[in-house]
Structure formats: C-alpha cells, structure tokens
Amino acid sequence: MDGEFDLNFDFDLLAELAPIDEFLVNEIDDITLSQVCETLECENAAFEGLLDLSLTPDSAGCGAMDVDGIKTGAMDVDCKDSASTSSDSRFGQPVSDDEIFKLIKDQENVNTKNNTKWAMNLFEKWRANRRENIPDFKLMTTEQMSFWLGRFVMEARKRDGTEYPPRSIYLILCGLLRYLKDNGVYDKNFLDENNGEFTDFRKLVDARMKSLIDKGFGCSLKQADPILPKDEETMWQKHVFGKESAEQLQHTVFFYACKVFGLRGYDEHHDLQCEQFTIGEDSAGRFIQFTGRATKTYKGGLGHLNVQSKNLRHHSSPGDRCLVDYFELYLGSLGNTGAFYRRPLPPTDEEQIRFRQQVVGVNKLKSFMKTITQKGGLKGNFTNHSGKRTCATQLYMNGVSEQEIMRRTGHRCEKSVRKYKKSSEQIEMDVSKILDPPMNEPACDTDPPRKKIKSENFPCENILHDLTNSNKAVFANCNFNISIGN
C-alpha cells in the first residue's frame, strides 16, 4: 500500500453507478491510488499510534496537577467550586448526536469516500448481474464472504468488458473492507495476513493479480510529469509568469506555492488561507513563512500525535524574480486575509492587480497547472500534481538530502518520496550513453611516425644563440623527449 500507482481507475463507472452520479468523471483528475492507499495506511497508523499513549503517574493524577495555572492535589476536588462554574462561558454548548456524526463525516477524506462508494456499487452491480441468492455483503458469514469475494475478483470487469489491472482489484477490495468497517463489521478483515479464515481467498487474489501481470495489465505507470528548469525558464520568457495582470500573478504564485512548499495537487490549495503565509526578514534576508494545516499525510488526530504540520521558511534572492516580492504583492491585493485563491479582475487606471471576493471554482483550480503549461507550450502529462513532483525532482537533481526533500513535500517515509523523484533528461542521456554499445571508430594503436632531425642540419652550438636573438620560430613540427636525472 505504498507509493504512487496508476491503477487505471474506471472513472466512467463513477458516472454509471448510483449514488455516485454527482461526481463528474472528467473533473476527477487528482484521485490516484496512492492517495487512497496512503490514506488507508494513515487510518491503520491511527490505531497503532494509540499503543504509544500511556498514562504516566503525573498524567494519571497520582500527584499534583497544574490545571489552568492552579496546582491541585490528585483527589482535592471542591464540589462547590465545580457547581459554581458549571455554566461558565469557557465551555461550549451541549452537542447533539447529529453534530458529532457530522463532525466525524466531515473529516473523512473525500477520495476515500468516493473509492468506498465506487467499490461497493461495483460489487452490487456484479451481485445483481449474477441473479443468484447472494447474501447482503455486510451480513455474510466468513465462509460466504470468502466464496463470493473470490468469484467477484475473478469476474469483475470494466464497463467496456476489459479486465481490471491488479492494483485496481486491490483498491476495490480496500473499498469493500472499508465499507465493512463503516458498518461496524470488524471481524472479517480478509486482507489481514494473520486472519487464517481467509487464507484461501488471499491465495486466489494473489494468483489472479499475477496472471493479470502475465497478460500485460497494469505494467505501465502513468504519472504527472515534473517541470524542469529549462521549461520553467521558457514560461518566464513567454510571460506566463509575472505580475503584469492579476491572472498572471495568480498563476505565478500558484506554481511557486507548489514548487517551493511542496503543496499537493488540489486538496491543499482548495482550503489555503492568506493567514498561512507571512512575509518577514532575518539575518539571511527576506523570506516567506508558510504554516501548513491538515493535509492527506497530516490530519492531526490520535495517529499523528508525533507528527507536525509543515512550517517552512523560504528565502528568495533579490531581483526581478524575487518570490518574496510576488507573494507580498499578491497577499496585499487580497487584503492579507481570507481565501488564498480568488477570481481575478481586469485592471483599472487606478489599480492594476485586483481580485474578487469570490473564490476560484473547484474545476478552475484543478486546471491551473494544465493552463499554465499550455500557455508555455510545454508537452507532457501535466496536472496539479506536477507541482509537487517538480519540488522533489529539482531538489533531487541538485543533490539535496531525502530528509530535506521530505520536509518540503510533507512525505513521512523515504519510499514515498522516492516515487516523486524523476531523473532529468540529461541524467537519462548520460546513463543511455554509458550503456550503449561501444562506438565503431577506427583504432589508433600506434603514434604517427616522428620526423627525425639530423644533427648536422641543426648544430647544437647555435641553439642558445638562435633562441635568444631570433624573432622567428626556431622549432616547428617537432617532438621533444626530455629526461632529467639518471
């Protein structure tokens, strides 16, 4: 469940199956298997993280506690004081079950929810197509689940009738397993290697995935391309970047927010606020300070108690392309508060850079990188995810350590960040030249014959005189061997 995979999502299926019709297929360009699988890892890590929580004698109340600056004994509780402050404004209003349910649902990853719906709807369509008395999935016994899931894995097809790649099958099973957990079924983890009741099912899945690889399914990976320095320079030369208009400035700030701070394709940009950026100056010069919030790799829950959000400081050299100046101008145009991406307005005689209060739409924001690269005339697979790959790739090309790359991109393990790094064209060309066959060039085993000089035609006694008194060349087309010592 690691890495950046292209599981060739059957997004057409999303539009076909209810109740996912509200998700427009051609607008989902950032849902990748890596996001879903990494989310699963984070969910599992949340429960594992609870093992690290323990009560020390102080925190368990076996001693004095400091509560709001007041030291109290462990059992020293004044009921009168407690009653008198029961209506203190420091506490919120009583919450309802609906509010708690909504809070939990709002914090669920949208891509994860989409994957769960997709997987379950696919299973239900297969179940209806079978026209047999197949039990409700969440009500199946272990034996029934192992049997019917095995048939489903063997028979599931895309809408066009082609077989799913192996990683897509795995993703579908992850969605079905999450559906069981969402419905309170925790004793049927068919993907758990320690669950012996599903051993035969896992063997079938393993064999099925291997057979699909043998057929050529899932052997190619489709990833967003990074933007290399020469392409970046091209976009500056073509005035894709700059501050001549509000749109041009917004595109510049968007790209460098991706590249400099390693922001993710869409989700991190959508909720970005001006207050997360600060312009400052220290002994090293002017800088942009970025303070991150919740992301895919950092949710801030129980599983992330030992993980911190991004807190990055970027210094920029003075000049025409000083990023501090660009961000300062952009933030100032937005009033330094509120949503970071708002709709640009045309310039006026009084004000050149202007923005509406209305935020940039979801579809527009998702197409920013594609719009930028098209204006620059770049060729390749460029999506908003290209920004994060650009950050990792350019740092890798310049020899920056993986630890620092991870700090910028927000990855939590080396294995994940390595999949973001891509060799430059020059590195690939150098490797190709090394591995190419030897060049078919004529061999030169011996030196060309040397011209011998007869001593009688070149008297030794006149050498010093000629060297010191002649303005003409004394030696021409000659080879000298000088030996010093014995």
Short mmCIF file of C-alpha atoms in Angstrom, two decimals:
data_model
loop_
_atom_site.label_atom_id
_atom_site.label_comp_id
_atom_site.label_asym_id
_atom_site.label_seq_id
_atom_site.Cartn_x
_atom_site.Cartn_y
_atom_site.Cartn_z
CA MET A 1 0.00 0.00 0.00
CA ASP A 2 2.82 2.39 -0.66
CA GLY A 3 3.97 4.53 -3.47
CA GLU A 4 2.39 6.32 -6.34
CA PHE A 5 0.46 3.93 -8.53
CA ASP A 6 -1.76 4.43 -11.51
CA LEU A 7 -4.44 1.84 -11.07
CA ASN A 8 -6.22 3.00 -14.21
CA PHE A 9 -9.38 3.94 -12.41
CA ASP A 10 -12.53 3.17 -14.32
CA PHE A 11 -13.83 6.67 -13.75
CA ASP A 12 -16.53 6.13 -16.37
CA LEU A 13 -18.01 3.73 -13.89
CA LEU A 14 -18.42 6.55 -11.40
CA ALA A 15 -20.93 8.22 -13.66
CA GLU A 16 -22.74 4.99 -14.38
CA LEU A 17 -23.30 3.75 -10.85
CA ALA A 18 -25.61 5.37 -8.33
CA PRO A 19 -25.27 7.00 -5.92
CA ILE A 20 -22.04 8.47 -7.27
CA ASP A 21 -23.58 10.30 -10.21
CA GLU A 22 -22.82 13.62 -8.55
CA PHE A 23 -19.09 13.09 -9.07
CA LEU A 24 -18.28 14.28 -12.59
CA VAL A 25 -15.89 11.80 -14.16
CA ASN A 26 -13.92 14.25 -16.26
CA GLU A 27 -13.34 16.50 -13.26
CA ILE A 28 -11.66 13.88 -11.09
CA ASP A 29 -8.04 14.30 -12.12
CA ASP A 30 -6.29 14.07 -8.78
CA ILE A 31 -7.74 10.84 -7.41
CA THR A 32 -4.88 8.38 -7.56
CA LEU A 33 -4.37 5.02 -5.98
CA SER A 34 -1.50 6.33 -3.94
CA GLN A 35 -3.81 8.81 -2.22
CA VAL A 36 -6.33 6.16 -1.28
CA CYS A 37 -3.77 3.57 -0.25
CA GLU A 38 -1.76 6.08 1.77
CA THR A 39 -4.97 7.16 3.49
CA LEU A 40 -5.55 3.54 4.46
CA GLU A 41 -2.07 3.40 5.95
CA CYS A 42 -2.80 6.55 7.92
CA GLU A 43 -6.03 5.04 9.23
CA ASN A 44 -4.20 1.93 10.38
CA ALA A 45 -1.44 4.07 11.89
CA ALA A 46 -4.04 5.91 13.94
CA PHE A 47 -4.94 2.75 15.82
CA GLU A 48 -1.31 1.68 16.10
CA GLY A 49 -0.48 5.11 17.45
CA LEU A 50 -2.78 4.52 20.40
CA LEU A 51 -0.29 1.96 21.65
CA ASP A 52 2.15 4.80 22.23
CA LEU A 53 -0.30 6.56 24.52
CA SER A 54 0.24 5.71 28.16
CA LEU A 55 -0.60 7.38 31.41
CA THR A 56 2.38 8.48 33.44
CA PRO A 57 2.00 8.87 37.23
CA ASP A 58 1.65 12.63 36.75
CA SER A 59 -0.87 12.46 33.95
CA ALA A 60 -2.86 9.73 35.71
CA GLY A 61 -3.50 12.01 38.66
CA CYS A 62 -1.07 10.36 41.10
CA GLY A 63 0.33 13.66 42.24
CA ALA A 64 -0.18 17.38 41.92
CA MET A 65 -1.64 18.62 38.66
CA ASP A 66 -1.37 22.07 37.15
CA VAL A 67 -4.78 22.98 35.75
CA ASP A 68 -5.08 26.47 34.27
CA GLY A 69 -2.16 27.59 36.41
CA ILE A 70 -3.72 26.30 39.68
CA LYS A 71 -1.91 23.47 41.43
CA THR A 72 -4.29 20.96 42.99
CA GLY A 73 -3.92 17.66 44.72
CA ALA A 74 -4.85 14.50 42.91
CA MET A 75 -8.06 13.96 44.90
CA ASP A 76 -8.58 17.54 46.04
CA VAL A 77 -11.83 18.47 44.30
CA ASP A 78 -14.21 21.11 45.61
CA CYS A 79 -17.76 20.23 44.63
CA LYS A 80 -18.99 23.75 45.37
CA ASP A 81 -16.43 25.28 43.03
CA SER A 82 -17.31 22.70 40.43
CA ALA A 83 -21.00 23.50 40.65
CA SER A 84 -20.48 27.24 40.61
CA THR A 85 -18.56 27.09 37.34
CA SER A 86 -20.87 24.62 35.61
CA SER A 87 -22.36 27.38 33.49
CA ASP A 88 -19.03 29.10 32.87
CA SER A 89 -18.71 30.55 29.37
CA ARG A 90 -15.39 28.77 28.96
CA PHE A 91 -17.33 25.64 27.87
CA GLY A 92 -19.30 25.19 24.68
CA GLN A 93 -22.98 24.44 24.37
CA PRO A 94 -24.14 20.82 24.75
CA VAL A 95 -23.72 18.96 21.48
CA SER A 96 -26.17 16.61 19.81
CA ASP A 97 -25.57 13.22 18.22
CA ASP A 98 -26.14 14.76 14.80
CA GLU A 99 -23.37 17.31 15.38
CA ILE A 100 -20.95 14.59 16.45
CA PHE A 101 -21.87 12.45 13.43
CA LYS A 102 -21.41 15.41 11.07
CA LEU A 103 -18.03 16.28 12.58
CA ILE A 104 -16.76 12.75 12.02
CA LYS A 105 -18.09 12.58 8.47
CA ASP A 106 -16.66 15.98 7.55
CA GLN A 107 -13.17 14.82 8.48
CA GLU A 108 -13.28 11.78 6.23
CA ASN A 109 -11.15 12.00 3.11
CA VAL A 110 -13.29 12.73 0.03
CA ASN A 111 -11.24 10.46 -2.21
CA THR A 112 -11.57 7.66 0.31
CA LYS A 113 -15.34 8.04 0.43
CA ASN A 114 -15.50 8.04 -3.37
CA ASN A 115 -13.43 4.86 -3.51
CA THR A 116 -15.70 3.14 -0.99
CA LYS A 117 -18.82 4.07 -2.97
CA TRP A 118 -17.23 3.01 -6.24
CA ALA A 119 -16.15 -0.37 -4.88
CA MET A 120 -19.47 -1.13 -3.21
CA ASN A 121 -21.54 -0.10 -6.23
CA LEU A 122 -19.39 -2.27 -8.47
CA PHE A 123 -19.92 -5.23 -6.14
CA GLU A 124 -23.70 -4.64 -6.04
CA LYS A 125 -23.93 -4.50 -9.84
CA TRP A 126 -21.98 -7.74 -10.08
CA ARG A 127 -24.24 -9.25 -7.41
CA ALA A 128 -27.38 -8.24 -9.34
CA ASN A 129 -25.89 -9.49 -12.61
CA ARG A 130 -25.25 -12.92 -11.06
CA ARG A 131 -29.00 -13.41 -10.49
CA GLU A 132 -28.35 -15.75 -7.61
CA ASN A 133 -29.30 -15.60 -3.98
CA ILE A 134 -26.11 -13.87 -2.86
CA PRO A 135 -26.44 -12.57 0.73
CA ASP A 136 -26.04 -8.92 1.65
CA PHE A 137 -22.31 -8.21 1.81
CA LYS A 138 -22.14 -6.96 5.38
CA LEU A 139 -24.32 -9.87 6.58
CA MET A 140 -22.24 -12.65 5.02
CA THR A 141 -20.57 -15.29 7.14
CA THR A 142 -16.83 -15.82 6.81
CA GLU A 143 -17.31 -18.81 4.52
CA GLN A 144 -19.82 -16.99 2.33
CA MET A 145 -17.61 -13.89 2.06
CA SER A 146 -14.55 -15.89 1.11
CA PHE A 147 -16.50 -17.78 -1.55
CA TRP A 148 -18.36 -14.88 -3.18
CA LEU A 149 -15.48 -12.41 -2.99
CA GLY A 150 -13.34 -14.94 -4.84
CA ARG A 151 -15.91 -15.15 -7.62
CA PHE A 152 -16.21 -11.38 -7.72
CA VAL A 153 -12.43 -10.94 -8.09
CA MET A 154 -12.38 -13.41 -10.99
CA GLU A 155 -15.42 -11.97 -12.81
CA ALA A 156 -15.23 -8.19 -12.25
CA ARG A 157 -14.73 -6.21 -15.46
CA LYS A 158 -14.67 -2.59 -16.58
CA ARG A 159 -17.67 -1.19 -18.38
CA ASP A 160 -16.01 -1.87 -21.74
CA GLY A 161 -15.52 -5.53 -20.78
CA THR A 162 -11.76 -5.38 -20.26
CA GLU A 163 -10.14 -6.74 -17.13
CA TYR A 164 -9.04 -4.54 -14.25
CA PRO A 165 -5.31 -4.14 -13.61
CA PRO A 166 -4.07 -5.94 -10.48
CA ARG A 167 -3.73 -2.82 -8.35
CA SER A 168 -7.27 -1.77 -9.26
CA ILE A 169 -8.51 -5.08 -7.89
CA TYR A 170 -6.61 -4.42 -4.70
CA LEU A 171 -8.13 -0.95 -4.46
CA ILE A 172 -11.63 -2.37 -4.91
CA LEU A 173 -11.02 -4.82 -2.07
CA CYS A 174 -9.77 -1.95 0.11
CA GLY A 175 -13.02 -0.12 -0.56
CA LEU A 176 -15.11 -3.16 0.33
CA LEU A 177 -13.14 -3.68 3.53
CA ARG A 178 -13.66 -0.05 4.48
CA TYR A 179 -17.39 -0.46 3.84
CA LEU A 180 -17.47 -3.30 6.36
CA LYS A 181 -15.69 -1.18 8.96
CA ASP A 182 -18.06 1.73 8.34
CA ASN A 183 -20.94 -0.63 9.07
CA GLY A 184 -19.46 -1.99 12.28
CA VAL A 185 -18.08 -5.28 10.89
CA TYR A 186 -14.55 -5.64 12.30
CA ASP A 187 -14.08 -9.43 12.47
CA LYS A 188 -13.80 -10.11 8.72
CA ASN A 189 -10.57 -8.47 7.61
CA PHE A 190 -9.98 -10.58 4.51
CA LEU A 191 -6.74 -8.73 3.68
CA ASP A 192 -5.12 -9.41 7.07
CA GLU A 193 -2.35 -11.99 6.67
CA ASN A 194 -2.91 -13.08 10.26
CA ASN A 195 -6.54 -13.98 9.56
CA GLY A 196 -6.36 -17.67 8.71
CA GLU A 197 -10.03 -17.92 7.76
CA PHE A 198 -9.37 -16.00 4.53
CA THR A 199 -6.08 -17.70 3.59
CA ASP A 200 -7.53 -19.41 0.51
CA PHE A 201 -9.14 -16.16 -0.63
CA ARG A 202 -5.85 -14.26 -0.39
CA LYS A 203 -4.12 -17.02 -2.37
CA LEU A 204 -6.73 -16.60 -5.08
CA VAL A 205 -6.28 -12.83 -5.16
CA ASP A 206 -2.51 -13.22 -5.35
CA ALA A 207 -2.77 -15.69 -8.22
CA ARG A 208 -5.29 -13.50 -10.03
CA MET A 209 -3.05 -10.42 -9.81
CA LYS A 210 -0.03 -12.38 -11.05
CA SER A 211 -1.98 -13.75 -14.01
CA LEU A 212 -3.06 -10.23 -14.99
CA ILE A 213 0.56 -9.07 -14.94
CA ASP A 214 1.42 -12.00 -17.24
CA LYS A 215 -1.24 -10.70 -19.65
CA GLY A 216 0.28 -7.22 -19.58
CA PHE A 217 -2.34 -5.49 -17.41
CA GLY A 218 -1.01 -2.83 -15.05
CA CYS A 219 2.56 -2.93 -16.34
CA SER A 220 2.70 0.75 -17.32
CA LEU A 221 2.53 3.60 -14.86
CA LYS A 222 1.09 6.98 -15.75
CA GLN A 223 2.42 9.80 -13.60
CA ALA A 224 2.32 13.56 -13.70
CA ASP A 225 5.46 15.00 -15.28
CA PRO A 226 7.64 17.44 -13.34
CA ILE A 227 8.53 20.83 -14.80
CA LEU A 228 12.27 21.03 -15.34
CA PRO A 229 14.37 24.22 -15.04
CA LYS A 230 14.58 24.79 -18.80
CA ASP A 231 10.76 24.56 -19.08
CA GLU A 232 10.41 26.91 -16.14
CA GLU A 233 12.68 29.43 -17.85
CA THR A 234 10.59 29.10 -21.01
CA MET A 235 7.47 30.11 -19.13
CA TRP A 236 9.22 33.17 -17.73
CA GLN A 237 10.40 34.13 -21.21
CA LYS A 238 6.88 33.71 -22.63
CA HIS A 239 5.43 35.85 -19.83
CA VAL A 240 3.33 33.04 -18.40
CA PHE A 241 4.81 34.13 -15.08
CA GLY A 242 4.97 37.75 -13.99
CA LYS A 243 2.94 40.47 -12.31
CA GLU A 244 1.55 42.39 -15.25
CA SER A 245 -2.02 41.21 -14.52
CA ALA A 246 -3.96 39.58 -11.69
CA GLU A 247 -4.25 36.28 -13.58
CA GLN A 248 -0.56 36.19 -14.44
CA LEU A 249 0.39 36.93 -10.84
CA GLN A 250 -2.01 34.26 -9.55
CA HIS A 251 -0.53 31.64 -11.89
CA THR A 252 2.97 32.60 -10.73
CA VAL A 253 2.07 32.34 -7.06
CA PHE A 254 0.22 29.05 -7.62
CA PHE A 255 3.16 27.41 -9.38
CA TYR A 256 5.72 28.51 -6.81
CA ALA A 257 3.47 27.60 -3.90
CA CYS A 258 3.54 24.08 -5.38
CA LYS A 259 7.24 24.06 -6.11
CA VAL A 260 8.63 25.86 -3.07
CA PHE A 261 6.34 24.45 -0.37
CA GLY A 262 5.51 21.09 -1.97
CA LEU A 263 1.75 21.62 -1.91
CA ARG A 264 -0.39 18.75 -3.11
CA GLY A 265 -2.36 18.83 -6.34
CA TYR A 266 -5.76 20.13 -5.26
CA ASP A 267 -6.75 19.47 -1.66
CA GLU A 268 -4.06 21.64 -0.06
CA HIS A 269 -4.76 24.51 -2.45
CA HIS A 270 -8.53 24.42 -2.06
CA ASP A 271 -8.51 25.30 1.64
CA LEU A 272 -5.46 27.57 1.55
CA GLN A 273 -5.77 30.83 3.51
CA CYS A 274 -3.76 34.06 3.29
CA GLU A 275 -3.04 33.82 7.02
CA GLN A 276 -0.87 30.76 6.34
CA PHE A 277 1.73 32.96 4.62
CA THR A 278 3.90 35.53 6.39
CA ILE A 279 6.46 37.88 4.84
CA GLY A 280 9.44 38.56 7.10
CA GLU A 281 13.14 39.26 7.26
CA ASP A 282 16.02 37.79 9.25
CA SER A 283 19.81 37.84 9.12
CA ALA A 284 19.73 35.81 5.89
CA GLY A 285 17.39 38.22 4.13
CA ARG A 286 13.68 38.42 3.29
CA PHE A 287 11.61 35.26 3.41
CA ILE A 288 8.15 33.71 3.02
CA GLN A 289 6.96 31.70 6.00
CA PHE A 290 4.37 29.01 5.30
CA THR A 291 2.42 27.31 8.08
CA GLY A 292 0.54 24.22 6.97
CA ARG A 293 -2.69 22.81 8.30
CA ALA A 294 -4.42 19.46 7.84
CA THR A 295 -3.30 17.52 4.76
CA LYS A 296 -3.51 13.98 3.46
CA THR A 297 -0.36 13.00 5.34
CA TYR A 298 -1.13 15.06 8.43
CA LYS A 299 -4.61 15.03 9.91
CA GLY A 300 -3.69 15.97 13.47
CA GLY A 301 -5.67 13.12 15.06
CA LEU A 302 -4.64 10.43 17.50
CA GLY A 303 -2.49 8.72 14.91
CA HIS A 304 -0.46 11.88 14.27
CA LEU A 305 0.44 12.98 17.78
CA ASN A 306 4.12 12.71 16.92
CA VAL A 307 3.77 14.36 13.51
CA GLN A 308 3.89 18.09 12.90
CA SER A 309 2.34 20.18 10.16
CA LYS A 310 4.55 21.95 7.63
CA ASN A 311 6.37 25.01 8.89
CA LEU A 312 8.67 26.17 6.09
CA ARG A 313 10.69 29.30 5.56
CA HIS A 314 11.86 30.15 2.05
CA HIS A 315 14.46 32.85 1.42
CA SER A 316 14.49 34.42 -2.02
CA SER A 317 17.29 36.36 -3.68
CA PRO A 318 16.58 40.00 -4.57
CA GLY A 319 15.88 40.73 -8.21
CA ASP A 320 13.19 40.77 -10.88
CA ARG A 321 12.08 37.26 -9.90
CA CYS A 322 12.20 37.61 -6.13
CA LEU A 323 9.39 35.37 -4.89
CA VAL A 324 9.01 37.40 -1.70
CA ASP A 325 8.02 40.41 -3.79
CA TYR A 326 5.50 38.37 -5.78
CA PHE A 327 3.87 36.83 -2.71
CA GLU A 328 3.83 40.17 -0.89
CA LEU A 329 2.08 41.86 -3.83
CA TYR A 330 -0.41 39.00 -4.16
CA LEU A 331 -1.25 38.86 -0.45
CA GLY A 332 -1.59 42.63 -0.31
CA SER A 333 -4.05 42.55 -3.22
CA LEU A 334 -6.16 40.09 -1.21
CA GLY A 335 -6.03 42.18 1.97
CA ASN A 336 -3.76 39.59 3.64
CA THR A 337 -6.79 37.65 4.88
CA GLY A 338 -9.31 35.10 3.69
CA ALA A 339 -9.23 32.57 0.86
CA PHE A 340 -5.90 32.47 -1.00
CA TYR A 341 -7.35 31.85 -4.47
CA ARG A 342 -9.96 34.36 -5.65
CA ARG A 343 -11.20 35.29 -9.06
CA PRO A 344 -9.01 37.89 -10.80
CA LEU A 345 -10.43 41.15 -12.13
CA PRO A 346 -9.26 43.20 -15.12
CA PRO A 347 -7.01 46.17 -14.29
CA THR A 348 -8.19 49.75 -13.98
CA ASP A 349 -6.35 53.05 -14.29
CA GLU A 350 -6.08 53.25 -10.51
CA GLU A 351 -5.31 49.60 -9.73
CA GLN A 352 -3.55 47.01 -11.87
CA ILE A 353 -3.86 43.92 -9.65
CA ARG A 354 -7.42 43.27 -8.45
CA PHE A 355 -9.36 40.24 -7.23
CA ARG A 356 -12.99 39.50 -6.43
CA GLN A 357 -14.11 38.26 -3.04
CA GLN A 358 -15.47 35.15 -4.76
CA VAL A 359 -13.12 32.17 -4.55
CA VAL A 360 -11.83 30.31 -7.60
CA GLY A 361 -14.08 27.39 -8.51
CA VAL A 362 -13.08 23.78 -7.95
CA ASN A 363 -12.81 22.91 -11.64
CA LYS A 364 -10.85 26.07 -12.43
CA LEU A 365 -8.39 25.44 -9.60
CA LYS A 366 -7.85 21.84 -10.70
CA SER A 367 -6.90 23.01 -14.20
CA PHE A 368 -4.37 25.66 -13.13
CA MET A 369 -1.24 23.65 -13.93
CA LYS A 370 -2.61 22.45 -17.25
CA THR A 371 -3.48 26.03 -18.21
CA ILE A 372 -0.03 27.29 -17.19
CA THR A 373 1.87 24.62 -19.14
CA GLN A 374 -0.32 25.03 -22.23
CA LYS A 375 0.41 28.76 -22.27
CA GLY A 376 4.11 27.92 -22.04
CA GLY A 377 3.85 25.46 -24.93
CA LEU A 378 5.08 22.52 -22.83
CA LYS A 379 4.41 18.95 -23.96
CA GLY A 380 3.70 16.19 -21.46
CA ASN A 381 1.29 14.92 -18.82
CA PHE A 382 0.97 17.98 -16.60
CA THR A 383 -1.58 18.13 -13.77
CA ASN A 384 -1.67 20.00 -10.48
CA HIS A 385 0.31 17.10 -9.06
CA SER A 386 3.21 18.16 -11.31
CA GLY A 387 4.00 20.95 -8.85
CA LYS A 388 4.83 18.58 -6.02
CA ARG A 389 6.83 16.38 -8.37
CA THR A 390 8.71 19.45 -9.58
CA CYS A 391 9.68 20.24 -5.99
CA ALA A 392 11.01 16.73 -5.31
CA THR A 393 12.66 16.28 -8.72
CA GLN A 394 14.56 19.57 -8.77
CA LEU A 395 15.80 19.08 -5.22
CA TYR A 396 16.90 15.54 -6.11
CA MET A 397 18.69 16.75 -9.27
CA ASN A 398 20.70 19.21 -7.15
CA GLY A 399 21.78 16.65 -4.56
CA VAL A 400 19.52 17.69 -1.66
CA SER A 401 19.16 15.01 1.01
CA GLU A 402 15.99 12.93 1.20
CA GLN A 403 15.31 14.22 4.70
CA GLU A 404 15.13 17.81 3.47
CA ILE A 405 13.05 16.79 0.45
CA MET A 406 10.59 15.07 2.79
CA ARG A 407 10.43 18.19 4.94
CA ARG A 408 9.40 20.22 1.92
CA THR A 409 6.99 17.74 0.35
CA GLY A 410 5.46 16.51 3.59
CA HIS A 411 6.15 12.83 2.94
CA ARG A 412 6.67 10.71 6.02
CA CYS A 413 8.82 7.90 4.60
CA GLU A 414 11.64 7.65 2.08
CA LYS A 415 9.82 5.07 0.00
CA SER A 416 7.02 7.52 -0.82
CA VAL A 417 9.23 10.47 -1.68
CA ARG A 418 11.41 8.36 -3.98
CA LYS A 419 8.45 7.79 -6.25
CA TYR A 420 8.15 11.55 -6.70
CA LYS A 421 11.74 11.97 -7.80
CA LYS A 422 12.41 11.70 -11.53
CA SER A 423 15.72 11.74 -13.35
CA SER A 424 16.37 14.70 -15.59
CA GLU A 425 16.73 14.25 -19.34
CA GLN A 426 20.47 14.90 -19.03
CA ILE A 427 20.86 12.13 -16.43
CA GLU A 428 18.87 9.73 -18.59
CA MET A 429 21.01 10.63 -21.64
CA ASP A 430 24.22 10.09 -19.66
CA VAL A 431 23.01 6.69 -18.45
CA SER A 432 21.99 5.75 -22.00
CA LYS A 433 25.42 6.68 -23.36
CA ILE A 434 27.13 4.57 -20.70
CA LEU A 435 25.01 1.52 -21.54
CA ASP A 436 25.16 1.95 -25.33
CA PRO A 437 27.45 -0.35 -27.38
CA PRO A 438 30.98 0.96 -27.95
CA MET A 439 31.28 3.37 -30.87
CA ASN A 440 32.62 1.89 -34.13
CA GLU A 441 35.67 4.14 -34.58
CA PRO A 442 38.98 3.30 -36.36
CA ALA A 443 41.57 2.02 -33.91
CA CYS A 444 44.79 4.05 -33.39
CA ASP A 445 47.27 1.60 -31.90
CA THR A 446 50.48 3.48 -32.78
CA ASP A 447 51.55 7.08 -32.80
CA PRO A 448 52.20 8.67 -36.18
CA PRO A 449 55.84 8.41 -37.28
CA ARG A 450 58.05 11.11 -35.89
CA LYS A 451 60.22 13.24 -38.07
CA LYS A 452 63.90 12.75 -37.39
CA ILE A 453 66.20 15.75 -37.32
CA LYS A 454 69.74 15.33 -38.48
CA SER A 455 72.28 16.89 -36.15
CA GLU A 456 74.37 18.27 -38.97
CA ASN A 457 71.48 20.37 -40.18
CA PHE A 458 70.84 21.71 -36.68
CA PRO A 459 74.14 22.50 -34.87
CA CYS A 460 73.80 22.36 -31.11
CA GLU A 461 76.20 25.24 -30.52
CA ASN A 462 73.87 27.65 -32.27
CA ILE A 463 70.71 26.73 -30.31
CA LEU A 464 71.14 29.20 -27.43
CA HIS A 465 72.10 31.97 -29.82
CA ASP A 466 69.07 31.34 -32.03
CA LEU A 467 66.68 31.20 -29.09
CA THR A 468 67.86 34.48 -27.63
CA ASN A 469 68.48 36.53 -30.75
CA SER A 470 65.96 35.38 -33.33
CA ASN A 471 62.44 36.76 -33.67
CA LYS A 472 61.46 33.83 -35.88
CA ALA A 473 60.21 30.43 -34.80
CA VAL A 474 63.13 28.13 -34.08
CA PHE A 475 61.21 24.85 -33.81
CA ALA A 476 58.30 23.72 -35.92
CA ASN A 477 56.52 20.34 -36.05
CA CYS A 478 58.97 18.82 -33.59
CA ASN A 479 58.59 16.36 -30.67
CA PHE A 480 60.93 16.59 -27.72
CA ASN A 481 61.69 13.91 -25.12
CA ILE A 482 63.37 15.37 -22.06
CA SER A 483 64.88 13.12 -19.40
CA ILE A 484 66.04 14.53 -16.09
CA GLY A 485 68.32 12.56 -13.82
CA ASN A 486 69.98 9.22 -14.46
#
